[in-house]
Short mmCIF file of C-alpha atoms in Angstrom, two decimals:
data_model
loop_
_atom_site.label_atom_id
_atom_site.label_comp_id
_atom_site.label_asym_id
_atom_site.label_seq_id
_atom_site.Cartn_x
_atom_site.Cartn_y
_atom_site.Cartn_z
CA MET L 104 -0.09 0.03 -0.06
CA SER L 105 2.51 2.69 1.04
CA SER L 106 4.77 1.70 -1.95
CA THR L 107 2.05 2.26 -4.20
CA ILE L 108 1.38 5.83 -2.72
CA SER L 109 5.02 6.54 -2.85
CA GLN L 110 5.28 5.34 -6.43
CA MET L 111 2.43 7.74 -7.22
CA ASN L 112 4.05 10.56 -5.72
CA ALA L 113 7.31 9.69 -7.63
CA ALA L 114 5.38 9.59 -10.76
CA SER L 115 3.69 12.84 -10.25
CA LEU L 116 6.71 14.63 -9.07
CA ALA L 117 8.43 13.52 -12.59
CA GLU L 118 5.22 14.99 -14.24
CA THR L 119 5.50 18.18 -12.29
CA LEU L 120 9.08 18.48 -13.12
CA GLN L 121 8.29 17.97 -16.88
CA ARG L 122 5.68 20.82 -16.66
CA VAL L 123 8.54 23.03 -15.25
CA GLY L 124 10.52 22.05 -18.41
CA SER L 125 7.85 23.77 -20.43
CA GLY L 126 7.99 27.01 -18.43
CA ASP L 127 5.03 26.34 -15.97
CA ARG L 128 5.64 28.51 -12.87
CA ALA L 129 2.84 26.93 -10.93
CA ALA L 130 4.65 23.53 -11.41
CA PHE L 131 7.83 25.11 -10.36
CA GLU L 132 6.37 26.46 -7.15
CA GLU L 133 4.99 22.77 -6.47
CA VAL L 134 8.28 21.28 -6.97
CA TYR L 135 9.81 23.76 -4.57
CA ARG L 136 7.17 23.10 -2.05
CA ARG L 137 7.74 19.22 -2.22
CA THR L 138 11.37 18.99 -2.46
CA SER L 139 13.02 22.10 -0.69
CA VAL L 140 13.18 20.43 2.75
CA LYS L 141 15.17 17.40 1.32
CA LEU L 142 17.22 19.62 -1.05
CA PHE L 143 18.10 22.16 1.70
CA GLY L 144 19.34 19.24 3.66
CA VAL L 145 21.59 18.28 0.72
CA CYS L 146 23.05 21.90 0.72
CA LEU L 147 23.49 21.91 4.54
CA ARG L 148 25.56 18.56 4.32
CA ILE L 149 28.00 20.04 1.94
CA LEU L 150 27.94 23.72 3.13
CA PRO L 151 27.40 23.77 6.89
CA VAL L 152 27.32 27.59 6.93
CA ARG L 153 23.63 28.35 6.70
CA GLN L 154 23.70 31.34 4.49
CA GLU L 155 26.00 29.56 2.02
CA ALA L 156 23.57 26.53 2.01
CA GLU L 157 20.81 29.01 1.30
CA GLU L 158 22.63 30.54 -1.63
CA ALA L 159 23.46 27.13 -3.09
CA LEU L 160 19.82 26.21 -2.69
CA GLN L 161 18.69 29.35 -4.63
CA GLU L 162 21.17 28.61 -7.32
CA ALA L 163 20.06 24.80 -7.50
CA TYR L 164 16.34 25.82 -8.10
CA LEU L 165 17.33 28.52 -10.64
CA SER L 166 19.24 25.64 -12.44
CA VAL L 167 16.10 23.38 -12.06
CA TRP L 168 13.96 26.28 -13.83
CA ARG L 169 16.40 26.46 -16.52
CA ARG L 170 17.17 22.72 -17.12
CA ALA L 171 13.96 20.98 -16.26
CA ASN L 172 13.50 20.33 -20.03
CA LEU L 173 16.56 18.06 -19.86
CA PHE L 174 15.13 15.73 -17.30
CA ASP L 175 14.42 12.38 -18.77
CA ALA L 176 12.03 10.30 -16.64
CA THR L 177 13.10 7.02 -18.39
CA ARG L 178 16.70 7.72 -16.89
CA GLY L 179 15.95 7.75 -13.22
CA SER L 180 13.83 9.40 -10.61
CA ALA L 181 12.98 13.07 -10.52
CA MET L 182 14.28 13.27 -6.81
CA THR L 183 17.66 11.68 -7.98
CA TRP L 184 17.87 14.21 -10.74
CA LEU L 185 17.15 17.02 -8.24
CA ILE L 186 19.61 15.76 -5.63
CA SER L 187 22.38 15.32 -8.29
CA LEU L 188 21.82 18.83 -9.62
CA THR L 189 21.68 20.23 -6.04
CA ARG L 190 24.76 18.42 -4.94
CA ASN L 191 26.66 19.70 -7.96
CA ARG L 192 25.67 23.39 -7.35
CA ALA L 193 26.64 23.12 -3.59
CA VAL L 194 29.88 21.55 -4.49
CA ASP L 195 30.50 24.33 -7.15
CA ARG L 196 29.97 26.77 -4.40
CA LEU L 197 32.24 25.03 -1.93
CA ARG L 198 35.02 24.81 -4.54
CA SER L 199 34.64 28.42 -5.78
CA GLY L 200 35.48 29.27 -2.04
CA GLY L 201 38.91 27.67 -2.57
CA LYS L 202 38.46 25.77 0.76
CA ILE L 203 38.90 22.32 -0.59
CA ALA L 204 42.35 21.51 -1.92
CA SER L 205 44.04 22.93 1.13
CA ALA L 206 42.66 20.73 3.84
CA PRO L 207 44.88 17.58 4.37
CA LEU L 208 43.12 14.29 4.24
CA GLU L 209 44.18 11.94 6.89
CA TRP L 210 42.66 8.82 5.16
CA ALA L 211 45.19 6.46 6.60
CA ASP L 212 43.93 6.65 10.05
CA ASP L 213 40.74 4.80 10.52
CA VAL L 214 38.40 7.29 12.21
CA ALA L 215 35.26 6.42 10.95
CA ASP L 216 32.87 9.31 9.74
CA PRO L 217 29.68 9.56 11.71
CA ALA L 218 27.49 6.71 10.12
CA PRO L 219 23.77 6.77 10.57
CA VAL L 220 22.87 4.82 13.81
CA ALA L 221 19.98 2.35 13.85
CA SER L 222 17.46 4.82 15.19
CA THR L 223 18.02 7.21 12.39
CA LEU L 224 17.91 4.53 9.83
CA LEU L 225 14.19 3.78 10.78
CA GLU L 226 13.46 7.26 9.50
CA ILE L 227 15.13 6.92 6.14
CA GLY L 228 14.13 5.29 2.88
CA GLU L 229 14.84 1.71 1.67
CA ASP L 230 17.41 2.73 -0.76
CA GLU L 231 19.15 5.00 1.78
CA GLN L 232 19.27 2.13 4.34
CA GLN L 233 20.61 -0.26 1.78
CA LEU L 234 23.45 2.16 0.79
CA ALA L 235 24.30 2.97 4.53
CA HIS L 236 24.46 -0.84 5.14
CA CYS L 237 26.84 -1.35 2.11
CA LEU L 238 28.87 1.67 2.87
CA ALA L 239 29.39 0.17 6.29
CA THR L 240 30.75 -2.99 4.90
CA LEU L 241 33.78 -1.01 3.39
CA GLU L 242 36.85 -0.40 5.19
CA GLY L 243 36.98 2.89 7.06
CA ALA L 244 39.51 4.40 4.85
CA GLU L 245 37.48 3.43 1.71
CA GLN L 246 34.33 4.96 3.22
CA ARG L 247 36.16 8.12 3.86
CA LEU L 248 37.52 8.50 0.45
CA ILE L 249 34.22 7.97 -1.08
CA ARG L 250 32.45 10.23 1.27
CA THR L 251 34.98 12.94 0.80
CA ALA L 252 35.06 12.74 -2.88
CA PHE L 253 31.23 13.05 -3.09
CA PHE L 254 30.54 15.61 -0.35
CA GLU L 255 33.58 17.80 -1.02
CA GLY L 256 33.65 17.46 -4.71
CA SER L 257 37.34 16.28 -4.63
CA THR L 258 38.47 14.50 -7.80
CA TYR L 259 41.02 11.61 -7.86
CA ALA L 260 43.77 14.11 -8.37
CA GLU L 261 42.82 16.18 -5.55
CA LEU L 262 42.41 13.34 -3.22
CA ALA L 263 45.79 12.11 -4.19
CA THR L 264 47.30 15.58 -3.43
CA ARG L 265 45.45 15.86 -0.15
CA SER L 266 46.46 12.49 1.21
CA ALA L 267 50.07 12.56 -0.25
CA THR L 268 49.33 9.30 -1.84
CA PRO L 269 50.28 8.35 -5.55
CA LEU L 270 47.42 8.90 -7.89
CA GLY L 271 47.52 5.30 -8.96
CA THR L 272 47.05 4.05 -5.41
CA ILE L 273 44.09 6.38 -4.71
CA LYS L 274 42.35 5.28 -7.96
CA SER L 275 42.88 1.58 -7.30
CA ARG L 276 41.70 1.82 -3.74
CA ILE L 277 38.51 3.73 -4.73
CA ARG L 278 37.76 1.49 -7.72
CA ARG L 279 38.05 -1.55 -5.47
CA ALA L 280 35.63 0.02 -3.08
CA LEU L 281 33.21 1.02 -5.83
CA LEU L 282 33.13 -2.47 -7.14
CA LYS L 283 32.43 -3.82 -3.57
CA LEU L 284 29.51 -1.37 -3.35
CA ARG L 285 28.17 -2.52 -6.55
CA ASP L 286 28.13 -6.15 -5.54
CA CYS L 287 26.73 -5.28 -2.39
CA LEU L 288 23.91 -3.13 -3.66
CA ALA L 289 23.11 -5.47 -6.65
CA MET J 299 20.26 -5.32 -14.89
CA THR J 300 22.73 -5.62 -17.69
CA THR J 301 26.17 -6.41 -16.48
CA LEU J 302 28.76 -4.04 -17.81
CA PRO J 303 32.40 -4.85 -18.13
CA ASP J 304 34.14 -3.61 -14.80
CA ASP J 305 35.83 -0.69 -16.64
CA ALA J 306 32.59 0.74 -17.95
CA GLU J 307 30.79 0.23 -14.83
CA LEU J 308 33.63 2.04 -12.96
CA LEU J 309 33.56 4.85 -15.37
CA ALA J 310 29.71 5.28 -14.80
CA ALA J 311 30.31 5.31 -11.01
CA GLU J 312 33.22 7.86 -11.31
CA LEU J 313 31.16 10.13 -13.35
CA ALA J 314 28.33 9.86 -10.84
CA TYR J 315 30.56 10.65 -7.77
CA GLY J 316 32.46 13.45 -9.59
CA LEU J 317 35.91 11.69 -9.33
CA ILE J 318 37.02 12.41 -12.88
CA GLU J 319 37.68 15.63 -14.68
CA GLY J 320 38.70 17.23 -17.99
CA ASP J 321 38.71 15.23 -21.14
CA GLU J 322 37.95 11.97 -19.20
CA ARG J 323 34.81 13.50 -17.84
CA ALA J 324 33.73 14.99 -21.01
CA SER J 325 34.13 11.78 -23.00
CA ALA J 326 32.24 9.80 -20.25
CA GLU J 327 29.49 12.44 -20.47
CA ALA J 328 29.27 12.04 -24.28
CA ARG J 329 29.05 8.24 -23.98
CA LEU J 330 25.68 8.77 -22.05
CA GLY J 331 23.97 9.86 -25.19
CA THR J 332 25.22 6.86 -27.30
CA ASP J 333 25.57 3.87 -25.04
CA ALA J 334 22.26 2.93 -23.35
CA ASP J 335 23.88 0.30 -20.99
CA PHE J 336 26.31 2.85 -19.88
CA ALA J 337 23.71 5.48 -19.38
CA ALA J 338 21.64 2.96 -17.28
CA ALA J 339 24.61 2.20 -15.18
CA HIS J 340 25.25 5.86 -14.60
CA ALA J 341 21.58 6.55 -13.51
CA ARG J 342 21.91 3.55 -11.07
CA TRP J 343 25.12 5.05 -9.66
CA GLN J 344 23.43 8.49 -9.43
CA ALA J 345 20.69 6.79 -7.37
CA TYR J 346 23.24 5.36 -5.13
CA ALA J 347 24.98 8.64 -4.77
CA ALA J 348 21.62 10.50 -4.19
CA ALA J 349 21.06 7.94 -1.28
CA MET J 350 24.19 9.13 0.51
CA PHE J 351 22.02 12.08 1.56
CA ALA J 352 20.08 10.14 4.18
CA GLY J 353 17.81 11.75 6.58
CA ALA J 354 14.95 14.13 6.94
CA GLY J 355 16.28 17.56 5.51
CA GLU J 356 15.27 20.85 6.79
CA ALA J 357 12.90 23.56 5.79
CA PRO J 358 14.79 26.77 4.27
CA ARG J 359 13.54 29.92 5.40
CA PRO J 360 10.57 31.71 3.47
CA SER J 361 12.98 34.30 2.31
CA VAL J 362 14.74 31.68 0.17
CA TRP J 363 11.69 31.19 -1.98
CA SER J 364 11.28 34.87 -2.47
CA ALA J 365 14.75 35.33 -3.53
CA ILE J 366 14.46 32.35 -6.07
CA GLU J 367 11.33 34.00 -7.56
CA ALA J 368 13.02 37.38 -7.63
CA ARG J 369 15.73 35.89 -9.74
CA LEU J 370 13.50 34.15 -12.38
CA PRO J 371 13.29 35.87 -15.73
CA ALA J 372 10.45 38.52 -15.91
CA ASN J 373 6.97 37.14 -16.21
CA ASP J 374 6.40 38.05 -19.73
CA VAL J 375 9.38 35.89 -20.88
CA THR J 376 7.14 32.82 -20.80
CA PRO J 377 5.50 32.14 -24.18
CA LEU J 378 1.93 33.00 -24.03
CA PRO J 379 0.34 29.66 -24.95
CA ALA J 380 2.15 28.00 -21.87
CA ARG J 381 1.02 30.61 -19.58
CA PHE J 382 -2.52 30.24 -20.51
CA ALA J 383 -2.59 26.57 -20.66
CA SER J 384 -1.32 26.15 -17.09
CA ALA J 385 -3.24 26.14 -13.90
CA GLY J 386 -3.08 29.33 -11.99
CA SER J 387 -1.73 31.24 -15.09
CA SER J 388 -4.55 33.76 -14.87
CA ARG J 389 -2.82 35.33 -11.83
CA TRP J 390 0.15 36.18 -13.91
CA TRP J 391 -1.93 37.54 -16.70
CA ARG J 392 -3.84 39.62 -14.18
CA ALA J 393 -0.70 40.87 -12.39
CA GLY J 394 0.67 41.91 -15.95
CA THR J 395 -2.37 43.84 -16.78
CA LEU J 396 -2.44 45.65 -13.51
CA ALA J 397 1.19 46.31 -13.72
CA ALA J 398 0.82 47.92 -17.02
CA SER J 399 -2.02 50.27 -16.00
CA ALA J 400 -0.57 50.99 -12.62
CA ALA J 401 2.86 51.66 -14.02
CA ALA J 402 1.10 54.37 -16.26
CA ILE J 403 -0.59 55.70 -13.13
CA VAL J 404 2.51 55.86 -11.13
CA LEU J 405 4.68 57.35 -13.85
CA GLY J 406 2.07 60.06 -14.24
CA VAL J 407 2.73 60.80 -10.27
CA VAL J 408 6.36 60.73 -10.92
CA ALA J 409 6.14 63.21 -13.89
CA LEU J 410 4.09 65.56 -11.77
CA GLN J 411 6.55 65.63 -8.95
CA LYS J 412 9.64 66.07 -11.17
CA PRO J 413 9.85 69.74 -10.86
CA GLN J 414 10.13 69.59 -7.02
CA THR J 415 13.17 67.47 -7.31
CA VAL J 416 16.80 68.57 -7.87
CA PHE J 417 18.25 65.88 -10.12
CA VAL J 418 21.83 64.90 -9.80
CA PRO J 419 23.37 63.53 -13.14
CA ALA J 420 23.19 59.59 -12.82
CA THR J 421 26.63 57.91 -12.68
CA GLN J 422 25.14 54.83 -14.27
CA PRO J 423 22.78 55.75 -17.02
CA ALA J 424 21.61 52.25 -17.72
CA ALA J 425 20.38 51.78 -14.15
CA SER J 426 18.63 55.18 -13.87
CA ALA J 427 15.43 54.20 -15.53
CA PRO J 428 12.40 54.53 -13.26
CA MET J 429 11.25 51.28 -11.86
CA VAL J 430 7.86 50.25 -10.73
CA ALA J 431 6.32 47.33 -8.72
CA VAL J 432 2.63 46.30 -8.37
CA LEU J 433 2.13 44.56 -4.90
CA THR J 434 -0.69 42.21 -4.73
CA GLY J 435 -1.71 39.59 -2.05
CA LYS J 436 -4.08 39.53 0.75
CA GLN J 437 -5.64 42.86 0.48
CA GLY J 438 -6.11 45.62 -2.22
CA PHE J 439 -2.91 46.56 -4.04
CA VAL J 440 -0.01 49.02 -3.85
CA THR J 441 1.90 50.48 -6.74
CA VAL J 442 5.48 51.58 -5.99
CA SER J 443 7.73 53.62 -8.34
CA PHE J 444 11.37 54.33 -7.63
CA ASP J 445 13.62 56.86 -9.29
CA PRO J 446 17.13 55.49 -8.88
CA ALA J 447 18.67 58.85 -9.93
CA SER J 448 17.07 60.64 -7.00
CA GLY J 449 16.48 57.75 -4.53
CA HIS J 450 12.82 58.88 -4.32
CA MET J 451 9.89 56.58 -4.14
CA THR J 452 6.20 57.07 -4.58
CA SER J 453 3.64 54.69 -3.20
CA ALA J 454 -0.06 54.57 -4.11
CA PRO J 455 -2.33 52.32 -2.08
CA ALA J 456 -5.89 51.05 -3.18
CA GLY J 457 -8.23 49.06 -0.93
CA LEU J 458 -5.66 48.95 1.93
CA ASP J 459 -7.20 48.86 5.39
CA ILE J 460 -5.03 47.66 8.16
CA GLY J 461 -6.62 49.37 11.11
CA ARG J 462 -4.38 50.89 13.78
CA HIS J 463 -1.14 49.72 12.19
CA SER J 464 1.41 51.04 9.76
CA PRO J 465 2.17 49.51 6.50
CA GLU J 466 5.98 49.28 5.97
CA LEU J 467 7.71 48.66 2.49
CA TRP J 468 10.73 46.45 2.14
CA VAL J 469 13.06 45.66 -0.59
CA ILE J 470 14.18 41.93 -0.66
CA PRO J 471 17.04 41.26 -3.12
CA ALA J 472 18.56 37.86 -3.95
CA ASP J 473 20.18 37.39 -0.71
CA GLY J 474 16.62 37.15 0.94
CA LYS J 475 17.44 39.83 3.52
CA PRO J 476 14.58 42.54 3.68
CA ARG J 477 15.96 46.30 3.84
CA ALA J 478 13.43 48.85 5.18
CA MET J 479 12.19 51.32 2.58
CA GLY J 480 10.01 53.12 5.13
CA VAL J 481 6.43 53.37 6.36
CA MET J 482 3.81 54.25 3.67
CA ASP J 483 0.54 56.00 3.94
CA ALA J 484 -2.36 53.26 3.99
CA ALA J 485 -4.83 55.69 2.41
CA ALA J 486 -3.23 58.17 0.13
CA PRO J 487 -0.16 58.40 -2.37
CA SER J 488 2.91 59.21 -0.41
CA TRP J 489 6.55 60.24 -1.40
CA ALA J 490 9.75 59.66 0.26
CA LYS J 491 13.40 59.22 -0.13
CA ILE J 492 14.43 55.77 0.85
CA PRO J 493 17.40 54.96 2.93
CA ALA J 494 20.68 54.19 1.23
CA THR J 495 20.80 50.54 2.31
CA ALA J 496 17.40 49.98 0.54
CA SER J 497 18.27 52.29 -2.36
CA SER J 498 21.52 50.05 -3.26
CA ALA J 499 19.29 47.12 -3.42
CA MET J 500 16.68 48.44 -5.90
CA ALA J 501 17.21 46.49 -9.21
CA ALA J 502 14.94 44.84 -11.73
CA GLY J 503 13.63 41.59 -10.42
CA VAL J 504 13.89 42.17 -6.76
CA THR J 505 10.85 41.73 -4.47
CA ILE J 506 8.96 44.55 -2.76
CA ALA J 507 6.79 43.71 0.05
CA VAL J 508 4.58 45.40 2.50
CA SER J 509 4.29 44.13 6.04
CA VAL J 510 1.99 45.06 8.89
CA GLU J 511 3.92 46.92 11.55
CA PRO J 512 3.06 48.89 14.73
CA VAL J 513 2.27 52.49 14.09
CA GLY J 514 5.46 54.31 12.99
CA GLY J 515 7.10 51.20 11.56
CA SER J 516 9.10 48.08 12.62
CA PRO J 517 10.81 48.69 16.00
CA THR J 518 13.55 46.20 15.07
CA GLY J 519 14.56 47.13 11.57
CA GLN J 520 13.13 43.88 10.26
CA PRO J 521 9.61 42.81 9.51
CA THR J 522 7.86 41.86 12.62
CA GLY J 523 4.16 41.47 11.38
CA PRO J 524 2.58 39.63 8.49
CA VAL J 525 3.64 40.38 4.94
CA ILE J 526 0.39 41.14 3.16
CA LEU J 527 1.43 42.21 -0.26
CA THR J 528 4.41 41.45 -2.76
CA GLY J 529 5.49 42.13 -6.20
CA LYS J 530 8.51 42.39 -8.42
CA LEU J 531 10.25 45.57 -9.26
CA THR J 532 10.59 45.90 -13.00
CA THR J 533 12.04 48.69 -15.34
CA ALA J 534 9.37 51.00 -16.49
#
C-alpha cells in the first residue's frame, strides 16, 4: 500500500518537473514546495554555513528552472535528478570558495565518519538504508575516500594530493571500493 | 540489470561521484548519449550517490523562495500559450495587466513631481530608468515607483485597510534579507527618499513587500508583522 502511494508521488513529481520544463511556474512552485526540505538538507550537508547553503539552494532551483527540460524520466527518478543537480551546485559553491584543496586528508587513520545509527535508519528510505548498510561494509579508509569525494567534490587528483598518496594508489583503492559497493547493492 | 564490463561500470560510477575531470569527464558524458547500457549504469550510480544524503532534511526560510522568485526571468518571458494553458496562469496575466495600468498611473505621479526634485546626473545611465512594482496579495494593491537617479519612491495604495497599524515597505534582493524602505501612507499616495541601504538594493527583479507593523514602523529594523502584499520591481 505505502509503496503504491510513494510510487504515485514519484510519478507525479516527475510529471510536475516535466511541466516546469515547459515553463510552468505553478509547477515550479509545487516542485519547490515538495522538495525544498530535502534539497536544503543536501546543501547543508555540503555547506554547513547556513547562508551559503541557502545561496546554493537558490542556485540549485534556478538551475532546475532552466534545465528541467533536460530531465528524462526514463533515466531515473525526479528526486535523484534534483539531488544530483543540487549536490553539484553546492559543490561548485564550496569549490569556488577555494576551501577544498588545502585541507589535508588523513585517510590512513581509521577514524570512521559519523555513520547513521539504527534509530536514524528507521526514518530513512529503503534505498538509503541499503546504501548505508553497504557503505558500512567497506573499510573505514575506503568509506572516507568515497564520502570525501562526494561531499567535498574532490576528484581523484585532488584526493591524491590531499592525502599525499600516489594517484594510482588512490584510484585503485577507490575503484576496489566502488566494485564492492556495486556487488553489495546489486 | 545488464552487466557491464568492470571498466565501464567504474567509469559510470566515477562520473556519478564526480571523481574524474577534464577530457575523461567530457568523454564519459558524451558516452551517456550513445551507450544505453552505460547510461543505465550511470543512472543507477546516481541513485546510489543520491542515497548518501540520508535523513529528513530541513525547511529553508521563506525568504529563500522569495529570492528564487526574484531571480527568475520576468513574467512576460514565458511564451503565451504555456502561460494560458497552465493552472493558475490567470494570476500572472492579471498581475501583468495591473502592472501595465498601474505603471502608467505611477509614472504620471512621478512626472508631476519632477519639478520639485533636484536631479543629480546619474553615474550609471543604464540603471537610472524609473522602476515600478505592483504589489498584490491578501488585501487591495499598492503601486510603488522608484527613481534611481534621486533615490525617491512614490507609493499609491488602493483598498488597503489595516486598522491601527502602519504598512511598511521592504526591498528583498537575491540574498533574501529585507531592507526597510520606510512606512507608507495606507490611505493616500505618499512620497519619500528611501534609505541608502534600501536604495542600493533596488534593481529589476527584486521583491518589494508590505508588512503590517506597529504604528510608525518596525521597531527592530526587520519585518515583525505579516507580509500582506508582494510584487516584483521592473524597469518602467
